[in-house]
Coordinates of C-alpha atoms in Angstrom, one line a residue:
Chain A
M84 CA 104.0 95.1 126.7
L85 CA 102.8 92.8 124.0
E86 CA 104.9 92.9 120.8
L87 CA 102.5 92.6 117.8
S88 CA 104.9 90.7 115.7
G89 CA 104.0 90.3 112.0
P90 CA 105.9 87.2 110.8
P91 CA 103.9 84.6 112.8
V92 CA 100.6 86.2 111.5
A93 CA 101.9 86.4 108.0
E94 CA 102.8 82.7 108.3
A95 CA 99.3 81.9 109.5
V96 CA 97.9 83.6 106.4
Y97 CA 100.3 81.7 104.1
Q98 CA 99.2 78.4 105.7
E99 CA 95.5 79.2 105.1
L100 CA 96.4 80.1 101.5
Q101 CA 98.4 76.9 101.0
T102 CA 95.4 74.9 102.1
L103 CA 93.2 76.8 99.7
L104 CA 95.7 76.5 96.8
A105 CA 95.9 72.7 97.2
T106 CA 92.2 72.5 96.3
L107 CA 92.4 74.6 93.2
P108 CA 92.9 73.1 89.7
Y109 CA 94.9 76.1 88.5
V110 CA 97.8 78.2 89.8
P111 CA 96.9 81.8 90.5
H112 CA 99.1 84.3 88.7
L113 CA 100.4 87.6 90.0
R114 CA 101.8 90.2 87.6
V115 CA 103.8 93.0 89.0
V116 CA 104.6 96.0 86.8
R117 CA 107.7 98.1 87.6
L118 CA 108.8 101.2 85.9
G119 CA 112.4 102.4 86.3
D120 CA 115.0 101.2 88.9
D121 CA 114.3 103.1 92.1
P122 CA 116.1 100.9 94.6
A123 CA 113.3 100.7 97.1
S124 CA 110.8 99.7 94.3
V125 CA 113.3 97.1 93.0
A126 CA 113.5 95.7 96.5
Y127 CA 109.8 95.7 97.2
V128 CA 109.0 94.1 93.9
R129 CA 111.6 91.4 94.4
L130 CA 110.2 90.7 97.8
K131 CA 106.6 90.3 96.5
D132 CA 107.7 88.1 93.6
R133 CA 109.9 85.9 95.8
Q134 CA 107.2 85.5 98.4
A135 CA 104.6 84.7 95.8
K136 CA 106.7 81.9 94.3
R137 CA 107.5 80.6 97.8
L138 CA 103.8 80.3 98.4
G139 CA 103.4 78.4 95.2
L140 CA 101.8 81.1 93.1
S141 CA 102.8 81.9 89.6
S142 CA 104.5 85.3 89.6
Q143 CA 106.2 87.5 87.0
V144 CA 107.6 91.0 87.1
D145 CA 107.3 93.1 83.9
V146 CA 110.0 95.8 84.0
F147 CA 109.7 98.9 81.9
P148 CA 112.2 101.7 81.4
E149 CA 111.8 104.9 83.5
S150 CA 111.0 106.8 80.3
T151 CA 107.9 104.6 79.4
S152 CA 105.0 106.7 78.3
Q153 CA 101.6 106.5 80.1
E154 CA 100.0 105.4 76.8
E155 CA 102.4 102.4 76.6
L156 CA 101.8 101.5 80.2
L157 CA 98.0 101.7 79.8
A158 CA 98.2 99.5 76.7
H159 CA 100.1 96.9 78.7
I160 CA 97.6 97.0 81.5
A161 CA 94.8 96.5 78.9
R162 CA 96.7 93.3 77.7
L163 CA 96.9 92.0 81.3
N164 CA 93.3 92.8 81.9
A165 CA 92.3 90.7 78.9
D166 CA 94.7 87.8 79.7
P167 CA 92.7 85.0 81.3
E168 CA 95.8 83.6 82.9
V169 CA 96.5 86.8 84.9
D170 CA 94.6 86.9 88.2
G171 CA 96.3 89.9 89.9
I172 CA 97.8 93.1 88.5
L173 CA 99.9 95.4 90.6
V174 CA 101.7 98.5 89.4
Q175 CA 104.5 99.4 91.8
S176 CA 104.6 103.0 92.9
P177 CA 106.0 105.6 92.7
V178 CA 105.7 105.9 89.0
P179 CA 107.8 108.3 86.9
R180 CA 106.4 111.8 86.6
Q181 CA 105.1 111.5 83.0
V182 CA 102.7 108.8 84.3
D183 CA 99.6 109.7 86.3
F184 CA 99.2 107.0 88.9
N185 CA 95.5 107.5 89.4
A186 CA 94.9 107.1 85.6
V187 CA 96.9 103.9 85.8
L188 CA 94.8 102.6 88.7
E189 CA 91.6 103.4 87.0
A190 CA 92.7 101.3 84.0
I191 CA 93.2 98.1 86.1
D192 CA 90.3 95.6 86.0
P193 CA 88.9 96.0 89.5
L194 CA 88.6 92.2 89.7
K195 CA 92.4 92.0 89.3
D196 CA 93.3 95.0 91.4
V197 CA 95.1 93.1 94.1
D198 CA 96.5 96.3 95.6
G199 CA 92.9 97.3 96.2
L200 CA 93.6 100.9 95.2
T201 CA 91.2 101.4 92.3
P202 CA 88.2 103.7 92.9
V203 CA 85.8 100.8 92.4
N204 CA 87.4 98.7 95.1
A205 CA 87.8 101.7 97.4
G206 CA 84.1 102.6 96.9
R207 CA 82.9 99.0 97.3
M208 CA 84.9 98.7 100.5
W209 CA 83.4 101.9 102.0
M210 CA 79.9 100.7 101.0
G211 CA 80.4 97.3 102.6
L212 CA 80.3 95.4 99.3
E213 CA 82.6 92.5 98.3
A214 CA 85.9 94.1 97.2
L215 CA 89.7 93.7 97.1
E216 CA 91.0 95.6 100.1
S217 CA 94.1 97.8 100.2
C218 CA 96.9 95.5 101.5
T219 CA 98.4 97.5 104.3
P220 CA 95.0 98.3 106.0
A221 CA 93.9 94.7 105.5
G222 CA 97.1 93.6 107.1
V223 CA 96.7 95.8 110.1
M224 CA 93.2 94.4 110.7
R225 CA 94.4 90.8 110.4
L226 CA 97.3 91.5 112.8
L227 CA 94.9 93.0 115.4
K228 CA 92.5 90.2 115.0
H229 CA 95.3 87.6 115.5
Y230 CA 96.3 89.2 118.8
Q231 CA 92.7 89.6 119.8
I232 CA 92.8 93.3 120.2
P233 CA 89.2 94.5 120.8
L234 CA 87.9 97.1 118.4
A235 CA 84.1 97.3 118.8
G236 CA 83.1 100.4 120.7
K237 CA 86.8 101.4 121.1
E238 CA 88.3 104.7 120.1
V239 CA 90.6 104.3 117.2
V240 CA 92.7 107.3 116.1
I241 CA 94.4 107.1 112.7
V242 CA 97.1 109.6 112.1
G243 CA 97.5 110.0 108.4
R244 CA 94.9 110.2 105.6
S245 CA 96.5 108.7 102.6
N246 CA 94.6 106.8 99.9
L247 CA 96.9 103.8 100.6
V248 CA 96.5 103.5 104.3
G249 CA 94.7 106.1 106.5
K250 CA 91.4 106.4 104.6
P251 CA 90.8 102.7 103.8
L252 CA 91.9 101.7 107.3
A253 CA 89.2 104.0 108.6
A254 CA 86.6 102.1 106.6
L255 CA 87.8 98.8 108.0
M256 CA 87.9 100.0 111.6
L257 CA 84.4 101.4 111.2
R258 CA 83.3 98.0 109.9
E259 CA 84.5 96.5 113.2
H260 CA 82.4 99.1 115.0
A261 CA 85.2 101.2 116.4
T262 CA 84.6 104.9 116.9
V263 CA 87.1 106.2 114.3
T264 CA 89.0 109.5 114.2
L265 CA 91.1 110.6 111.2
A266 CA 93.8 113.0 112.2
H267 CA 96.5 114.6 110.0
S268 CA 98.9 117.4 109.4
R269 CA 96.2 120.0 110.0
T270 CA 94.9 118.6 113.2
Q271 CA 95.1 121.0 116.1
D272 CA 96.6 119.6 119.4
L273 CA 97.4 116.3 117.8
A274 CA 98.8 115.0 121.1
A275 CA 95.4 115.4 122.9
V276 CA 93.6 113.7 120.0
C277 CA 96.1 110.8 120.1
R278 CA 95.7 110.4 123.8
R279 CA 92.0 109.6 123.3
A280 CA 92.9 106.4 121.5
D281 CA 92.4 102.9 122.7
V282 CA 94.1 102.0 119.4
L283 CA 96.4 104.5 117.9
V284 CA 97.6 104.0 114.3
A285 CA 100.5 106.0 112.9
A286 CA 100.6 106.1 109.1
V287 CA 102.3 109.4 108.2
G288 CA 105.9 108.6 107.2
K289 CA 107.7 110.7 109.8
A290 CA 110.2 109.1 112.1
G291 CA 109.5 109.8 115.7
L292 CA 106.2 111.6 115.1
I293 CA 104.5 109.7 117.9
T294 CA 106.1 110.4 121.3
P295 CA 105.2 108.9 124.7
E296 CA 103.1 111.8 125.9
M297 CA 100.9 111.4 122.9
V298 CA 99.9 107.9 123.9
R299 CA 97.4 107.0 126.6
P300 CA 99.0 104.6 129.1
G301 CA 97.9 101.1 128.1
A302 CA 96.9 102.0 124.6
V303 CA 97.6 99.7 121.6
V304 CA 99.9 101.3 119.1
V305 CA 100.2 100.3 115.4
D306 CA 103.2 101.7 113.6
V307 CA 102.7 101.7 109.8
G308 CA 105.5 104.1 109.2
I309 CA 108.5 103.0 107.1
N310 CA 111.3 105.7 107.3
R311 CA 114.8 105.3 106.1
V312 CA 117.1 107.2 108.5
G313 CA 120.4 106.3 107.1
Q314 CA 122.6 103.2 106.6
N315 CA 124.5 101.0 108.9
E316 CA 128.1 100.1 108.6
K317 CA 127.2 97.3 106.1
G318 CA 125.5 99.8 103.9
R319 CA 122.0 98.5 104.7
D320 CA 119.1 100.9 105.2
I321 CA 118.1 101.6 108.8
L322 CA 114.3 101.5 109.0
V323 CA 112.3 103.1 111.8
G324 CA 108.6 103.7 112.1
D325 CA 106.6 106.8 113.0
V326 CA 106.6 105.8 116.6
A327 CA 109.4 106.9 118.9
P328 CA 111.2 104.2 121.0
G329 CA 109.9 105.6 124.4
V330 CA 106.3 104.7 123.5
A331 CA 107.0 101.0 124.2
A332 CA 107.1 101.9 127.9
V333 CA 103.6 103.4 127.7
A334 CA 101.7 101.2 125.3
S335 CA 100.1 97.9 126.3
A336 CA 100.9 96.5 122.8
L337 CA 103.0 97.8 119.9
T338 CA 103.9 96.7 116.4
P339 CA 107.7 96.7 115.8
V340 CA 109.4 98.2 112.8
P341 CA 110.5 96.3 110.9
G342 CA 108.7 93.1 111.5
G343 CA 105.2 94.4 112.3
V344 CA 102.9 95.7 109.6
G345 CA 105.4 95.3 106.8
P346 CA 105.2 91.5 106.5
M347 CA 101.4 91.7 106.7
T348 CA 101.2 93.9 103.6
V349 CA 102.9 91.2 101.5
A350 CA 100.7 88.5 103.0
M351 CA 97.5 90.3 102.2
L352 CA 98.7 91.0 98.6
L353 CA 99.0 87.3 98.1
Y354 CA 95.7 86.7 99.9
N355 CA 94.1 89.1 97.5
T356 CA 95.7 87.3 94.5
V357 CA 94.3 84.0 95.6
I358 CA 90.8 85.5 96.4
A359 CA 90.8 87.3 93.1
A360 CA 91.6 84.1 91.2
M361 CA 88.9 82.2 93.1
R362 CA 86.3 84.8 92.4
R363 CA 87.1 85.0 88.7
R364 CA 87.9 81.3 88.0
G365 CA 85.8 79.6 90.6
R366 CA 86.5 76.8 93.1
P367 CA 86.8 73.2 92.1
T368 CA 83.1 72.7 92.5
G369 CA 82.5 75.5 90.0
E370 CA 81.2 77.9 92.6
R371 CA 82.5 81.4 92.6
L372 CA 83.9 82.5 96.0
Q373 CA 81.9 84.9 98.1
A374 CA 83.7 87.2 100.5
A375 CA 84.1 85.7 103.9
R376 CA 83.7 88.3 106.7
Chain B
M32 CA 72.3 131.6 117.8
L33 CA 72.8 131.6 114.0
E34 CA 70.1 129.7 112.1
L35 CA 71.7 127.9 109.2
S36 CA 68.7 128.2 106.9
G37 CA 68.7 126.2 103.7
P38 CA 66.5 128.0 101.3
P39 CA 68.7 131.1 100.7
V40 CA 71.7 128.8 100.1
A41 CA 69.7 126.6 97.8
E42 CA 68.6 129.7 95.9
A43 CA 72.2 130.8 95.5
V44 CA 73.0 127.4 94.0
Y45 CA 70.0 127.7 91.6
Q46 CA 71.2 131.2 90.5
E47 CA 74.6 129.8 89.8
L48 CA 73.1 127.0 87.8
Q49 CA 70.8 129.3 85.8
T50 CA 73.8 131.4 84.8
L51 CA 75.5 128.2 83.6
L52 CA 72.5 126.9 81.9
A53 CA 72.1 130.1 79.9
T54 CA 75.5 129.4 78.3
L55 CA 74.7 125.8 77.2
P56 CA 73.4 124.9 73.8
Y57 CA 71.4 121.9 75.3
V58 CA 69.0 121.4 78.1
P59 CA 70.3 118.9 80.7
H60 CA 67.9 116.0 81.3
L61 CA 67.2 114.4 84.7
R62 CA 65.4 111.0 84.7
V63 CA 64.0 109.8 88.0
V64 CA 62.9 106.2 88.4
R65 CA 60.4 105.3 91.0
L66 CA 59.0 101.9 91.9
G67 CA 55.8 101.6 93.7
D68 CA 53.7 104.3 95.5
D69 CA 55.3 104.7 98.9
P70 CA 53.8 108.1 99.8
A71 CA 57.2 109.6 101.0
S72 CA 58.9 108.5 97.8
V73 CA 56.0 109.9 95.7
A74 CA 56.4 113.2 97.5
Y75 CA 60.2 113.3 97.2
V76 CA 60.2 112.4 93.5
R77 CA 57.5 115.0 92.8
L78 CA 59.6 117.7 94.6
K79 CA 62.7 116.8 92.6
D80 CA 60.9 116.8 89.3
R81 CA 59.2 120.1 90.1
Q82 CA 62.3 121.8 91.2
A83 CA 64.2 120.6 88.1
K84 CA 61.6 122.0 85.8
R85 CA 61.5 125.3 87.8
L86 CA 65.2 125.6 87.2
G87 CA 64.8 125.1 83.5
L88 CA 66.0 121.5 83.3
S89 CA 64.3 118.8 81.4
S90 CA 63.0 116.2 83.8
Q91 CA 60.9 113.1 83.6
V92 CA 59.7 110.5 86.2
D93 CA 59.5 106.9 85.1
V94 CA 57.1 105.1 87.4
F95 CA 57.2 101.3 87.6
P96 CA 54.8 99.0 89.6
E97 CA 55.8 97.8 93.0
S98 CA 56.1 94.3 91.6
T99 CA 58.7 95.1 88.9
S100 CA 61.5 92.6 88.8
Q101 CA 65.2 93.6 89.3
E102 CA 65.9 92.3 85.8
E103 CA 63.3 94.6 84.2
L104 CA 64.7 97.6 86.2
L105 CA 68.3 96.9 85.2
A106 CA 67.2 96.7 81.6
H107 CA 65.6 100.1 81.9
I108 CA 68.7 101.5 83.5
A109 CA 70.8 100.1 80.6
R110 CA 68.5 101.9 78.2
L111 CA 68.9 105.2 80.1
N112 CA 72.7 104.7 80.2
A113 CA 72.7 104.4 76.5
D114 CA 70.4 107.3 75.8
P115 CA 72.6 110.4 74.8
E116 CA 69.8 112.7 75.8
V117 CA 69.8 111.5 79.5
D118 CA 72.3 113.3 81.7
G119 CA 71.3 112.2 85.1
I120 CA 69.7 109.0 86.4
L121 CA 68.3 108.7 89.9
V122 CA 66.6 105.6 91.3
Q123 CA 64.5 106.6 94.3
S124 CA 64.9 104.5 97.4
P125 CA 63.6 102.5 99.1
V126 CA 63.1 99.9 96.4
P127 CA 60.8 96.9 96.8
R128 CA 62.3 93.8 98.5
Q129 CA 62.8 91.8 95.3
V130 CA 65.2 94.5 94.1
D131 CA 68.8 94.7 95.4
F132 CA 69.5 98.4 95.6
N133 CA 73.3 98.0 95.5
A134 CA 72.9 95.9 92.3
V135 CA 70.8 98.7 90.8
L136 CA 73.4 101.4 91.9
E137 CA 76.2 99.5 90.3
A138 CA 74.3 99.3 87.0
I139 CA 74.1 103.1 86.7
D140 CA 76.6 104.8 84.4
P141 CA 78.9 106.6 87.0
L142 CA 78.9 109.6 84.7
K143 CA 75.1 109.8 85.1
D144 CA 74.9 108.8 88.8
V145 CA 73.6 112.2 90.0
D146 CA 72.9 110.7 93.5
G147 CA 76.6 110.0 93.8
L148 CA 76.0 106.6 95.3
T149 CA 77.7 104.3 92.9
P150 CA 80.9 102.6 94.2
V151 CA 82.9 104.3 91.5
N152 CA 81.8 107.8 92.6
A153 CA 82.2 106.9 96.3
G154 CA 85.7 105.6 95.7
R155 CA 86.7 108.6 93.5
M156 CA 85.4 111.0 96.1
W157 CA 87.4 109.3 98.8
M158 CA 90.5 109.4 96.6
G159 CA 90.2 113.1 95.8
L160 CA 89.3 112.5 92.1
E161 CA 86.6 114.2 90.1
A162 CA 83.3 112.6 91.0
L163 CA 79.6 113.1 91.4
E164 CA 79.2 113.6 95.2
S165 CA 76.3 112.2 97.3
C166 CA 73.7 115.0 97.4
T167 CA 73.1 115.4 101.1
P168 CA 76.7 115.5 102.2
A169 CA 77.5 117.9 99.4
G170 CA 74.6 120.0 100.5
V171 CA 75.9 120.1 104.1
M172 CA 79.3 121.3 102.9
R173 CA 77.7 124.0 100.7
L174 CA 75.6 125.2 103.6
L175 CA 78.5 125.4 106.0
K176 CA 80.6 127.2 103.3
H177 CA 77.8 129.8 102.7
Y178 CA 77.6 130.6 106.4
Q179 CA 81.4 130.7 106.6
I180 CA 81.7 128.0 109.3
P181 CA 85.4 127.2 109.7
L182 CA 86.4 123.6 109.2
A183 CA 90.2 123.4 108.8
G184 CA 91.7 122.1 111.9
K185 CA 88.3 121.8 113.6
E186 CA 86.9 118.7 115.3
V187 CA 84.0 117.4 113.3
V188 CA 82.0 114.6 114.9
I189 CA 79.6 112.8 112.6
V190 CA 77.0 110.6 114.3
G191 CA 75.8 108.0 111.8
R192 CA 77.7 105.9 109.3
S193 CA 75.4 105.4 106.4
N194 CA 76.5 105.1 102.8
L195 CA 74.1 107.9 102.0
V196 CA 75.3 110.6 104.5
G197 CA 77.7 109.7 107.3
K198 CA 80.6 108.1 105.4
P199 CA 80.7 110.3 102.3
L200 CA 80.4 113.4 104.6
A201 CA 83.4 112.2 106.5
A202 CA 85.4 112.2 103.2
L203 CA 84.2 115.8 102.4
M204 CA 85.0 117.1 105.8
L205 CA 88.5 115.5 105.7
R206 CA 89.0 117.2 102.4
E207 CA 88.5 120.5 104.2
H208 CA 91.1 119.5 106.7
A209 CA 88.9 118.9 109.6
T210 CA 89.8 116.2 112.2
V211 CA 86.9 113.8 111.6
T212 CA 85.3 111.4 114.0
L213 CA 82.7 108.9 112.9
A214 CA 80.4 107.8 115.7
H215 CA 77.5 105.4 115.6
S216 CA 75.2 103.0 117.5
R217 CA 78.2 101.1 118.9
T218 CA 80.1 104.1 120.2
Q219 CA 80.7 104.1 123.9
D220 CA 79.8 107.3 125.9
L221 CA 78.4 109.0 122.8
A222 CA 77.7 112.2 124.8
A223 CA 81.4 112.6 125.6
V224 CA 82.4 112.0 122.0
C225 CA 79.8 114.6 120.8
R226 CA 81.0 117.2 123.3
R227 CA 84.4 117.2 121.6
A228 CA 82.9 118.6 118.4
D229 CA 83.3 122.1 117.1
V230 CA 80.9 120.9 114.4
L231 CA 78.5 118.2 115.3
V232 CA 76.5 116.4 112.6
A233 CA 73.6 114.2 113.4
A234 CA 72.6 111.8 110.6
V235 CA 71.0 108.8 112.4
G236 CA 67.3 109.1 111.9
K237 CA 66.2 109.1 115.5
A238 CA 64.2 112.0 116.9
G239 CA 65.7 113.8 119.9
L240 CA 68.9 111.7 119.8
I241 CA 71.1 114.8 120.3
T242 CA 70.3 116.4 123.6
P243 CA 71.8 119.7 125.1
E244 CA 74.4 118.0 127.3
M245 CA 75.8 116.3 124.3
V246 CA 76.7 119.6 122.7
R247 CA 79.7 121.7 123.6
P248 CA 78.5 125.3 124.3
G249 CA 79.1 127.3 121.2
A250 CA 79.3 124.3 118.8
V251 CA 77.8 124.3 115.3
V252 CA 75.2 121.7 115.0
V253 CA 74.0 120.2 111.7
D254 CA 70.8 118.2 111.8
V255 CA 70.4 115.8 108.9
G256 CA 67.7 113.8 110.5
I257 CA 64.2 113.6 109.0
N258 CA 61.8 111.9 111.3
R259 CA 58.1 111.7 111.0
V260 CA 56.5 111.9 114.4
G261 CA 52.9 112.0 113.6
Q262 CA 50.4 114.2 111.7
N263 CA 48.9 117.6 112.6
E264 CA 45.3 118.4 112.5
K265 CA 45.4 119.0 108.8
G266 CA 46.8 115.5 108.2
R267 CA 50.3 116.7 107.3
D268 CA 53.4 115.0 108.5
I269 CA 55.2 116.5 111.5
L270 CA 58.9 116.5 110.7
V271 CA 61.6 116.8 113.3
G272 CA 65.3 116.2 113.1
D273 CA 67.7 114.1 115.3
V274 CA 68.5 117.2 117.4
A275 CA 66.3 117.9 120.5
P276 CA 64.9 121.5 120.7
G277 CA 66.9 122.5 123.8
V278 CA 70.1 122.3 121.8
A279 CA 69.4 125.7 120.2
A280 CA 70.2 127.3 123.5
V281 CA 73.6 125.7 123.6
A282 CA 74.8 125.8 120.0
S283 CA 76.2 128.8 118.3
A284 CA 74.6 127.8 115.0
L285 CA 72.0 125.2 114.1
T286 CA 70.3 123.9 111.0
P287 CA 66.5 123.9 111.3
V288 CA 64.3 120.9 110.4
P289 CA 62.6 121.4 108.1
G290 CA 64.3 124.1 106.1
G291 CA 67.9 123.3 106.7
V292 CA 69.7 120.4 105.0
G293 CA 66.7 119.1 103.2
P294 CA 66.4 122.0 100.6
M295 CA 70.2 121.6 100.0
T296 CA 69.9 118.0 99.0
V297 CA 67.6 118.8 96.1
A298 CA 69.8 121.8 95.1
M299 CA 72.9 119.5 94.9
L300 CA 71.0 116.9 92.9
L301 CA 70.3 119.5 90.3
Y302 CA 73.8 120.8 90.5
N303 CA 75.1 117.3 89.9
T304 CA 72.7 117.0 86.9
V305 CA 74.1 120.2 85.3
I306 CA 77.7 119.2 86.1
A307 CA 77.2 115.7 84.7
A308 CA 75.8 117.1 81.5
M309 CA 78.7 119.6 81.1
R310 CA 81.3 116.8 81.7
R311 CA 79.6 114.5 79.2
R312 CA 78.4 116.9 76.5
G313 CA 80.9 119.8 77.0
R314 CA 80.6 123.6 77.2
P315 CA 79.8 125.8 74.3
T316 CA 83.5 126.1 73.5
G317 CA 83.7 122.3 73.2
E318 CA 85.7 122.0 76.4
R319 CA 84.7 119.3 78.9
L320 CA 84.1 120.7 82.3
Q321 CA 86.7 120.0 85.0
A322 CA 85.7 119.8 88.6
A323 CA 86.0 123.1 90.4
R324 CA 87.2 122.7 94.0

């Protein structure tokens, strides 16, 4: 059973980016906006900031109080949109209840939307146009490509239909000529649907959702789930995916949690930041970067 | 076998719209832009214009020569975007080769994009936000709703992955909680995939693609194909869909071609035009119209 480990692939992405960065006469800048002090958000944002700096990007976290109004947040985003030194803008979710996340997304300049979640980027991606792609789906695709998992003509079943993962991932799989099925909480006989898959992706957020009898022997399984199921004796969160442990005995390849898709999400965020900068500011020759496919 | 006939459903849509129009202090205006004299385009545009006028909308066709430059077309679209009397803008495809259709689409004000093809509307639709929806997929959904075809929890297989039909239709089916499979020219064993469907949609553009053994007995079949397979003795085009005649003996319900999905496309175009006007100009009470779901 092949373990589809994320860190080596993330490192490969970082090496590509370092090579690119060395040719640029500017340092791409990532701005992360966080509201409130939700511990998971604090940890995620710190991780992204640290990794960006480690890569050699410029990175800054703007922290706002939990009580910040939507109006104030939108004004800040407008400033970041207008700032020529800012290449990527990410607003960490979840946001407090007085803020409408979709309204925030729509306010971000699509050329700086490094999370790839604005409607413009989602639509462009679906239409096969140059876009900034949602980080987790893009990370899944890069991971599968690295391990040479065939997709063309294959049955890919995606369990979960979120705007963050399931739906954009369907677009990317379709682009690789897979036959794509989107399943979800209203799917009947989910086990039978999952068993059809050559590549099964779980992106629901429910620990142990995917059990061995739901997996065709020899299938490739991608676990996008991140579920906190308690803390260990040191007080650290125990993280498990959506895929139950027994699946490893059935699948031909499986992404571990942690250490599978998670590291790829951060790598693709930084990839998006560099790409966004190159498209907006140009390469040393003055040419604007076109999307490589 | 239930025939899923389009005209009665289109008429129901027109009656709803006439009721709405009677309450508005303005007449919504649809502007259709046509380049060149491709006979099919001329016919489609004439049909849309005629139907719009019949409904009581204001409608005008702007005809440009085949040789029109992309620059000139974009300038015209900019004028239409800025014109407060124009509620809907549609650019008939195909466009001549010197014009990039996607560039044209991106130039249309999303609030006036009554074809629902701009990236912004495509993205908003995928994200579950208020949008103008692509006419043919929206027409398919309205047709199925009228005939009370159940979708929640059902297996829907869509053959074809175009930006016009297949992909947006997948979003709309997913919104109704179907388990959605997108199949296409690279799908292996297409017949087996199609046989899974409770609702099978053919949107490829290949006459006779879907044969009886590809259809589960009792399935609902939606034929979006429009294929010209010659002319009759009067010189009129013979139109057939993607679904072979024998399927009618296997399916529980089937859309005829012509007279199925086609009439719905025009109805939803005019629906979009009225909706776009109401969102932009408001209702008599001054309120802006929110999307009804």
